[in-house]
mmCIF file of C-alpha atoms and ligand atoms in Angstrom:
data_model
loop_
_atom_site.group_PDB
_atom_site.id
_atom_site.type_symbol
_atom_site.label_atom_id
_atom_site.label_comp_id
_atom_site.label_asym_id
_atom_site.label_seq_id
_atom_site.Cartn_x
_atom_site.Cartn_y
_atom_site.Cartn_z
ATOM 1 C CA UNK A 1 78.777 86.735 118.397
ATOM 2 C CA UNK A 2 79.802 85.788 114.873
ATOM 3 C CA UNK A 3 77.041 83.956 112.950
ATOM 4 C CA UNK A 4 77.563 80.969 110.632
ATOM 5 C CA UNK A 5 78.094 83.205 107.584
ATOM 6 C CA UNK A 6 80.666 85.290 109.439
ATOM 7 C CA UNK A 7 82.566 82.158 110.465
ATOM 8 C CA UNK A 8 82.518 80.783 106.920
ATOM 9 C CA UNK A 9 83.819 84.084 105.529
ATOM 10 C CA UNK A 10 86.564 84.206 108.126
ATOM 11 C CA UNK A 11 87.620 80.654 107.316
ATOM 12 C CA UNK A 12 87.774 81.373 103.590
ATOM 13 C CA UNK A 13 89.782 84.532 104.170
ATOM 14 C CA UNK A 14 92.235 83.151 106.697
ATOM 15 C CA UNK A 15 95.648 82.705 105.100
ATOM 16 C CA UNK A 16 97.865 80.737 107.489
ATOM 17 C CA UNK A 17 101.022 82.755 106.844
ATOM 18 C CA UNK A 18 99.143 86.081 107.218
ATOM 19 C CA UNK A 19 97.819 85.953 110.797
ATOM 20 C CA UNK A 20 97.575 89.718 111.330
ATOM 21 C CA UNK A 21 95.168 90.189 108.396
ATOM 22 C CA UNK A 22 93.164 87.206 109.626
ATOM 23 C CA UNK A 23 92.398 89.115 112.832
ATOM 24 C CA UNK A 24 90.406 91.761 110.895
ATOM 25 C CA UNK A 25 86.656 91.492 110.416
ATOM 26 C CA UNK A 26 85.943 90.058 106.936
ATOM 27 C CA UNK A 27 82.826 92.243 106.623
ATOM 28 C CA UNK A 28 84.909 95.359 107.285
ATOM 29 C CA UNK A 29 87.318 94.315 104.529
ATOM 30 C CA UNK A 30 84.606 93.429 102.038
ATOM 31 C CA UNK A 31 82.553 96.567 102.673
ATOM 32 C CA UNK A 32 85.394 98.854 101.570
ATOM 33 C CA UNK A 33 86.754 96.688 98.774
ATOM 34 C CA UNK A 34 88.328 98.540 95.831
ATOM 35 C CA UNK A 35 90.309 95.660 94.292
ATOM 36 C CA UNK A 36 92.347 92.700 95.556
ATOM 37 C CA UNK A 37 92.429 92.389 99.358
ATOM 38 C CA UNK A 38 94.990 95.062 100.354
ATOM 39 C CA UNK A 39 95.816 93.698 103.812
ATOM 40 C CA UNK A 40 97.372 90.474 102.551
ATOM 41 C CA UNK A 41 100.134 92.063 100.451
ATOM 42 C CA UNK A 42 100.588 94.835 103.011
ATOM 43 C CA UNK A 43 101.239 92.274 105.722
ATOM 44 C CA UNK A 44 103.937 90.788 103.493
ATOM 45 C CA UNK A 45 105.471 94.213 102.869
ATOM 46 C CA UNK A 46 105.584 95.375 106.478
ATOM 47 C CA UNK A 47 107.304 92.143 107.464
ATOM 48 C CA UNK A 48 110.277 93.359 105.406
ATOM 49 C CA UNK A 49 110.191 97.140 105.874
ATOM 50 C CA UNK A 50 111.336 97.523 109.472
ATOM 51 C CA UNK A 51 108.693 100.159 110.318
ATOM 52 C CA UNK A 52 108.940 101.362 113.911
ATOM 53 C CA UNK A 53 106.400 103.144 116.135
ATOM 54 C CA UNK A 54 106.225 106.877 115.542
ATOM 55 C CA UNK A 55 107.664 106.775 112.016
ATOM 56 C CA UNK A 56 106.021 109.009 109.397
ATOM 57 C CA UNK A 57 104.495 106.898 106.635
ATOM 58 C CA UNK A 58 102.750 108.059 103.470
ATOM 59 C CA UNK A 59 100.065 105.582 102.350
ATOM 60 C CA UNK A 60 99.879 106.603 98.705
ATOM 61 C CA UNK A 61 96.608 105.785 96.921
ATOM 62 C CA UNK A 62 95.121 104.524 100.191
ATOM 63 C CA UNK A 63 91.574 104.308 98.793
ATOM 64 C CA UNK A 64 89.214 103.780 101.700
ATOM 65 C CA UNK A 65 92.091 103.830 104.196
ATOM 66 C CA UNK A 66 91.934 100.165 105.168
ATOM 67 C CA UNK A 67 95.703 99.922 104.723
ATOM 68 C CA UNK A 68 96.236 103.156 106.689
ATOM 69 C CA UNK A 69 94.320 101.741 109.653
ATOM 70 C CA UNK A 70 96.322 98.507 109.392
ATOM 71 C CA UNK A 71 99.637 100.402 109.321
ATOM 72 C CA UNK A 72 98.689 102.536 112.336
ATOM 73 C CA UNK A 73 97.469 99.570 114.361
ATOM 74 C CA UNK A 74 100.046 96.968 113.437
ATOM 75 C CA UNK A 75 103.162 99.168 113.304
ATOM 76 C CA UNK A 76 102.247 102.109 115.554
ATOM 77 C CA UNK A 77 103.301 104.554 112.823
ATOM 78 C CA UNK A 78 101.841 107.978 111.959
ATOM 79 C CA UNK A 79 100.081 107.669 108.621
ATOM 80 C CA UNK A 80 99.248 110.236 105.956
ATOM 81 C CA UNK A 81 96.370 108.518 104.136
ATOM 82 C CA UNK A 82 96.558 110.078 100.677
ATOM 83 C CA UNK A 83 94.141 109.396 97.857
ATOM 84 C CA UNK A 84 92.695 111.060 94.761
ATOM 85 C CA UNK A 85 89.258 109.528 94.164
ATOM 86 C CA UNK A 86 88.051 109.010 97.729
ATOM 87 C CA UNK A 87 86.719 111.908 99.799
ATOM 88 C CA UNK A 88 88.978 112.416 102.856
ATOM 89 C CA UNK A 89 85.893 113.210 104.973
ATOM 90 C CA UNK A 90 84.583 109.698 104.266
ATOM 91 C CA UNK A 91 88.021 108.286 105.046
ATOM 92 C CA UNK A 92 88.113 110.199 108.339
ATOM 93 C CA UNK A 93 84.829 108.565 109.395
ATOM 94 C CA UNK A 94 86.227 105.093 108.683
ATOM 95 C CA UNK A 95 89.532 105.930 110.381
ATOM 96 C CA UNK A 96 87.738 107.256 113.488
ATOM 97 C CA UNK A 97 85.454 104.190 113.616
ATOM 98 C CA UNK A 98 88.599 102.057 113.632
ATOM 99 C CA UNK A 99 89.944 104.087 116.581
ATOM 100 C CA UNK A 100 92.894 105.550 114.649
ATOM 101 C CA UNK A 101 91.958 109.222 114.252
ATOM 102 C CA UNK A 102 94.931 110.304 116.365
ATOM 103 C CA UNK A 103 97.416 108.499 114.124
ATOM 104 C CA UNK A 104 96.016 108.728 110.568
ATOM 105 C CA UNK A 105 95.575 111.960 108.586
ATOM 106 C CA UNK A 106 93.297 111.627 105.536
ATOM 107 C CA UNK A 107 94.106 113.886 102.573
ATOM 108 C CA UNK A 108 92.993 114.402 98.992
ATOM 109 C CA UNK A 109 96.253 114.172 97.106
ATOM 110 C CA UNK A 110 97.306 113.906 93.466
ATOM 111 C CA UNK A 111 100.295 111.547 93.553
ATOM 112 C CA UNK A 112 101.915 113.514 90.733
ATOM 113 C CA UNK A 113 101.859 116.718 92.784
ATOM 114 C CA UNK A 114 102.709 115.709 96.324
ATOM 115 C CA UNK A 115 102.287 118.645 98.748
ATOM 116 C CA UNK A 116 105.023 117.602 101.189
ATOM 117 C CA UNK A 117 108.539 118.698 102.084
ATOM 118 C CA UNK A 118 111.383 116.663 100.609
ATOM 119 C CA UNK A 119 112.752 114.082 103.032
ATOM 120 C CA UNK A 120 109.609 114.305 105.204
ATOM 121 C CA UNK A 121 108.665 110.622 105.300
ATOM 122 C CA UNK A 122 110.446 107.677 106.843
ATOM 123 C CA UNK A 123 108.574 105.457 104.405
ATOM 124 C CA UNK A 124 106.097 105.421 101.560
ATOM 125 C CA UNK A 125 103.743 102.474 101.163
ATOM 126 C CA UNK A 126 101.437 101.936 98.217
ATOM 127 C CA UNK A 127 99.063 99.011 97.800
ATOM 128 C CA UNK A 128 97.333 98.331 94.481
ATOM 129 C CA UNK A 129 97.577 101.980 93.420
ATOM 130 C CA UNK A 130 101.141 102.733 92.269
ATOM 131 C CA UNK A 131 100.544 101.485 88.702
ATOM 132 C CA UNK A 132 97.960 104.256 88.187
ATOM 133 C CA UNK A 133 100.646 106.950 88.398
ATOM 134 C CA UNK A 134 104.043 105.317 88.955
ATOM 135 C CA UNK A 135 104.831 104.012 85.446
ATOM 136 C CA UNK A 136 105.945 107.474 84.318
ATOM 137 C CA UNK A 137 109.754 107.448 83.900
ATOM 138 C CA UNK A 138 110.022 110.599 85.980
ATOM 139 C CA UNK A 139 107.948 109.233 88.848
ATOM 140 C CA UNK A 140 110.228 107.047 91.006
ATOM 141 C CA UNK A 141 113.040 109.594 91.083
ATOM 142 C CA UNK A 142 110.637 112.365 92.138
ATOM 143 C CA UNK A 143 108.871 110.201 94.750
ATOM 144 C CA UNK A 144 112.192 109.181 96.326
ATOM 145 C CA UNK A 145 112.851 112.844 97.161
ATOM 146 C CA UNK A 146 109.986 112.802 99.672
ATOM 147 C CA UNK A 147 111.618 109.978 101.678
ATOM 148 C CA UNK A 148 114.584 110.621 103.951
ATOM 149 C CA UNK A 149 117.890 108.962 102.975
ATOM 150 C CA UNK A 150 117.849 105.417 104.323
ATOM 151 C CA UNK A 151 114.020 105.454 104.381
ATOM 152 C CA UNK A 152 111.842 102.792 102.829
ATOM 153 C CA UNK A 153 109.568 102.409 99.824
ATOM 154 C CA UNK A 154 107.196 99.434 99.784
ATOM 155 C CA UNK A 155 104.897 98.834 96.852
ATOM 156 C CA UNK A 156 102.603 96.041 95.818
ATOM 157 C CA UNK A 157 100.803 96.060 92.470
ATOM 158 C CA UNK A 158 99.083 93.577 90.218
ATOM 159 C CA UNK A 159 101.622 92.606 87.583
ATOM 160 C CA UNK A 160 102.372 90.266 84.713
ATOM 161 C CA UNK A 161 104.757 87.347 84.292
ATOM 162 C CA UNK A 162 106.166 88.662 80.990
ATOM 163 C CA UNK A 163 105.807 92.111 79.416
ATOM 164 C CA UNK A 164 102.650 92.186 77.289
ATOM 165 C CA UNK A 165 103.504 92.706 73.614
ATOM 166 C CA UNK A 166 100.041 91.895 72.289
ATOM 167 C CA UNK A 167 96.748 90.806 73.828
ATOM 168 C CA UNK A 168 97.136 87.111 74.742
ATOM 169 C CA UNK A 169 94.556 85.013 72.835
ATOM 170 C CA UNK A 170 93.059 83.479 75.953
ATOM 171 C CA UNK A 171 92.477 86.961 77.437
ATOM 172 C CA UNK A 172 90.783 88.535 74.404
ATOM 173 C CA UNK A 173 87.252 88.294 75.867
ATOM 174 C CA UNK A 174 88.474 89.775 79.141
ATOM 175 C CA UNK A 175 90.891 92.401 77.927
ATOM 176 C CA UNK A 176 90.793 95.915 79.429
ATOM 177 C CA UNK A 177 93.067 98.654 78.083
ATOM 178 C CA UNK A 178 94.150 99.511 81.653
ATOM 179 C CA UNK A 179 96.073 96.204 81.754
ATOM 180 C CA UNK A 180 98.779 98.106 79.855
ATOM 181 C CA UNK A 181 99.836 99.548 83.215
ATOM 182 C CA UNK A 182 100.799 96.076 84.490
ATOM 183 C CA UNK A 183 104.461 95.148 84.369
ATOM 184 C CA UNK A 184 106.881 92.452 85.437
ATOM 185 C CA UNK A 185 108.972 92.383 88.565
ATOM 186 C CA UNK A 186 112.080 92.947 86.417
ATOM 187 C CA UNK A 187 110.469 95.979 84.751
ATOM 188 C CA UNK A 188 109.692 97.594 88.097
ATOM 189 C CA UNK A 189 113.118 96.821 89.527
ATOM 190 C CA UNK A 190 114.832 98.444 86.542
ATOM 191 C CA UNK A 191 112.443 101.406 86.633
ATOM 192 C CA UNK A 192 113.367 102.123 90.237
ATOM 193 C CA UNK A 193 117.048 101.238 90.277
ATOM 194 C CA UNK A 194 118.028 103.295 87.222
ATOM 195 C CA UNK A 195 117.132 106.423 89.214
ATOM 196 C CA UNK A 196 120.116 105.712 91.459
ATOM 197 C CA UNK A 197 117.939 107.110 94.256
ATOM 198 C CA UNK A 198 116.668 103.790 95.589
ATOM 199 C CA UNK A 199 118.142 100.353 96.062
ATOM 200 C CA UNK A 200 115.720 97.436 95.764
ATOM 201 C CA UNK A 201 116.236 95.210 98.802
ATOM 202 C CA UNK A 202 113.603 92.617 98.018
ATOM 203 C CA UNK A 203 111.347 91.967 95.057
ATOM 204 C CA UNK A 204 109.113 88.943 94.844
ATOM 205 C CA UNK A 205 105.938 87.437 93.449
ATOM 206 C CA UNK A 206 103.937 85.536 96.062
ATOM 207 C CA UNK A 207 103.662 81.999 94.787
ATOM 208 C CA UNK A 208 99.959 81.679 95.406
ATOM 209 C CA UNK A 209 99.324 85.282 94.202
ATOM 210 C CA UNK A 210 96.698 84.795 91.499
ATOM 211 C CA UNK A 211 94.855 82.052 93.451
ATOM 212 C CA UNK A 212 94.500 84.237 96.549
ATOM 213 C CA UNK A 213 93.382 87.092 94.317
ATOM 214 C CA UNK A 214 90.720 84.817 92.747
ATOM 215 C CA UNK A 215 89.540 83.583 96.167
ATOM 216 C CA UNK A 216 89.123 87.179 97.308
ATOM 217 C CA UNK A 217 87.106 88.020 94.153
ATOM 218 C CA UNK A 218 84.899 84.949 94.626
ATOM 219 C CA UNK A 219 84.171 85.916 98.220
ATOM 220 C CA UNK A 220 83.349 89.517 97.244
ATOM 221 C CA UNK A 221 81.178 88.269 94.367
ATOM 222 C CA UNK A 222 79.107 86.391 96.949
ATOM 223 C CA UNK A 223 79.217 88.575 100.006
ATOM 224 C CA UNK A 224 79.531 92.249 98.975
ATOM 225 C CA UNK A 225 76.441 94.286 99.776
ATOM 226 C CA UNK A 226 76.663 96.336 96.563
ATOM 227 C CA UNK A 227 75.499 94.643 93.342
ATOM 228 C CA UNK A 228 78.024 96.612 91.220
ATOM 229 C CA UNK A 229 80.856 95.318 93.397
ATOM 230 C CA UNK A 230 79.490 91.762 93.223
ATOM 231 C CA UNK A 231 79.333 91.946 89.414
ATOM 232 C CA UNK A 232 82.832 93.476 89.033
ATOM 233 C CA UNK A 233 84.262 90.832 91.404
ATOM 234 C CA UNK A 234 82.552 88.036 89.463
ATOM 235 C CA UNK A 235 84.101 89.265 86.214
ATOM 236 C CA UNK A 236 87.535 89.606 87.799
ATOM 237 C CA UNK A 237 87.315 86.072 89.221
ATOM 238 C CA UNK A 238 86.384 84.773 85.738
ATOM 239 C CA UNK A 239 89.293 86.644 84.142
ATOM 240 C CA UNK A 240 91.729 85.156 86.672
ATOM 241 C CA UNK A 241 90.255 81.700 86.200
ATOM 242 C CA UNK A 242 90.590 81.962 82.395
ATOM 243 C CA UNK A 243 94.169 83.120 82.777
ATOM 244 C CA UNK A 244 95.094 80.468 85.388
ATOM 245 C CA UNK A 245 98.337 82.227 86.332
ATOM 246 C CA UNK A 246 99.687 82.429 82.762
ATOM 247 C CA UNK A 247 99.707 86.234 82.664
ATOM 248 C CA UNK A 248 98.587 87.884 85.891
ATOM 249 C CA UNK A 249 100.506 87.843 89.118
ATOM 250 C CA UNK A 250 101.309 90.108 92.036
ATOM 251 C CA UNK A 251 104.522 92.055 92.355
ATOM 252 C CA UNK A 252 105.952 93.215 95.684
ATOM 253 C CA UNK A 253 108.991 95.478 96.014
ATOM 254 C CA UNK A 254 110.767 96.891 99.035
ATOM 255 C CA UNK A 255 113.493 99.470 98.486
ATOM 256 C CA UNK A 256 115.673 101.771 100.514
ATOM 257 C CA UNK A 257 116.439 105.341 99.527
ATOM 258 C CA UNK A 258 120.099 106.041 99.001
ATOM 259 C CA UNK A 259 121.884 109.095 100.376
ATOM 260 C CA UNK A 260 122.181 111.937 97.870
ATOM 261 C CA UNK A 261 125.623 112.104 96.240
ATOM 262 C CA UNK A 262 127.985 114.523 97.997
ATOM 263 C CA UNK A 263 129.305 117.727 96.344
HETATM 264 C C1 SAM B 301 92.302 100.059 93.161
HETATM 265 S S1 SAM B 301 92.245 101.412 94.271
HETATM 266 C C2 SAM B 301 93.111 100.753 95.658
HETATM 267 C C3 SAM B 301 92.861 101.502 96.903
HETATM 268 C C4 SAM B 301 93.542 100.946 98.168
HETATM 269 N N1 SAM B 301 94.979 101.099 98.122
HETATM 270 C C5 SAM B 301 93.167 99.518 98.380
HETATM 271 O O1 SAM B 301 93.977 98.641 98.021
HETATM 272 O O2 SAM B 301 92.049 99.267 98.860
HETATM 273 C C6 SAM B 301 93.434 102.527 93.557
HETATM 274 C C7 SAM B 301 93.542 103.847 94.293
HETATM 275 O O3 SAM B 301 94.553 104.609 93.654
HETATM 276 C C8 SAM B 301 94.194 105.968 93.777
HETATM 277 N N2 SAM B 301 94.837 106.758 92.739
HETATM 278 C C9 SAM B 301 94.811 106.557 91.399
HETATM 279 N N3 SAM B 301 95.476 107.529 90.764
HETATM 280 C C10 SAM B 301 95.947 108.368 91.740
HETATM 281 C C11 SAM B 301 96.714 109.557 91.724
HETATM 282 N N4 SAM B 301 97.148 110.084 90.579
HETATM 283 N N5 SAM B 301 97.000 110.137 92.901
HETATM 284 C C12 SAM B 301 96.578 109.609 94.083
HETATM 285 N N6 SAM B 301 95.850 108.483 94.152
HETATM 286 C C13 SAM B 301 95.539 107.875 92.992
HETATM 287 C C14 SAM B 301 92.696 105.996 93.594
HETATM 288 O O4 SAM B 301 92.152 107.156 94.174
HETATM 289 C C15 SAM B 301 92.261 104.686 94.240
HETATM 290 O O5 SAM B 301 91.749 104.860 95.513
#
């Protein structure tokens, strides 16, 4: 039985237009937190990606494999749960506990050196990870080669409303150099489309993006078991509050790989 705290957490984390994420245990989500709640944007992405049972999906930068479990359960796909920092043995334990060991393969992978055959995947999904490696001009063209023609690429990353030319005054106390990896929707669209290897089908910023992000941080600042996570979440919530949607946003993109040009 869920206690009062559990109910309160569930209520705070229930987003009416994201019912599939709302069915997951808030404690399970908070325990493995590595950033903004990954299930919310993933639910938005899969609604537009047309994933079908049995498809081969690479979850790139899967972290603690929460998104891989979600993909396997909600879409019935086979998932390669690829990450650099997280030990795949730890991911396997979490995947098995979630009952998905037969459908999710955890791997230690450097996104810049993918160990797969070209055209192997029906889709690549990446949630809150792509900006760590994908801003390189050579990256999108190389990644597209691992997806079959007509396959899908779905990415969600924290982003900015306008390209950052200098540190905005109101963000000076909160600035982190890693924010340089954040870009606008238009920047990402251009970065992908100029390869000629993918066609962006949909690109959008969820309207309530920064508010949901702040809510998630506030909840983690209260409820995470680990003090380091609570402190990092508190600081992130304060940064978002100070910014109030002026700079930070979320960026979602869904693209289709194009067929290679004939001879
Ligand atoms: C903020 S965490 C997000 C993890 C997970 N997607 C989630 O939302 O919970 C970013 C992830 O990107 C992964 N990552 C960063 N650079 C990477 C690289 N070069 N290759 C593969 N994964 C990378 C890290 O290992 C980390 O788990």
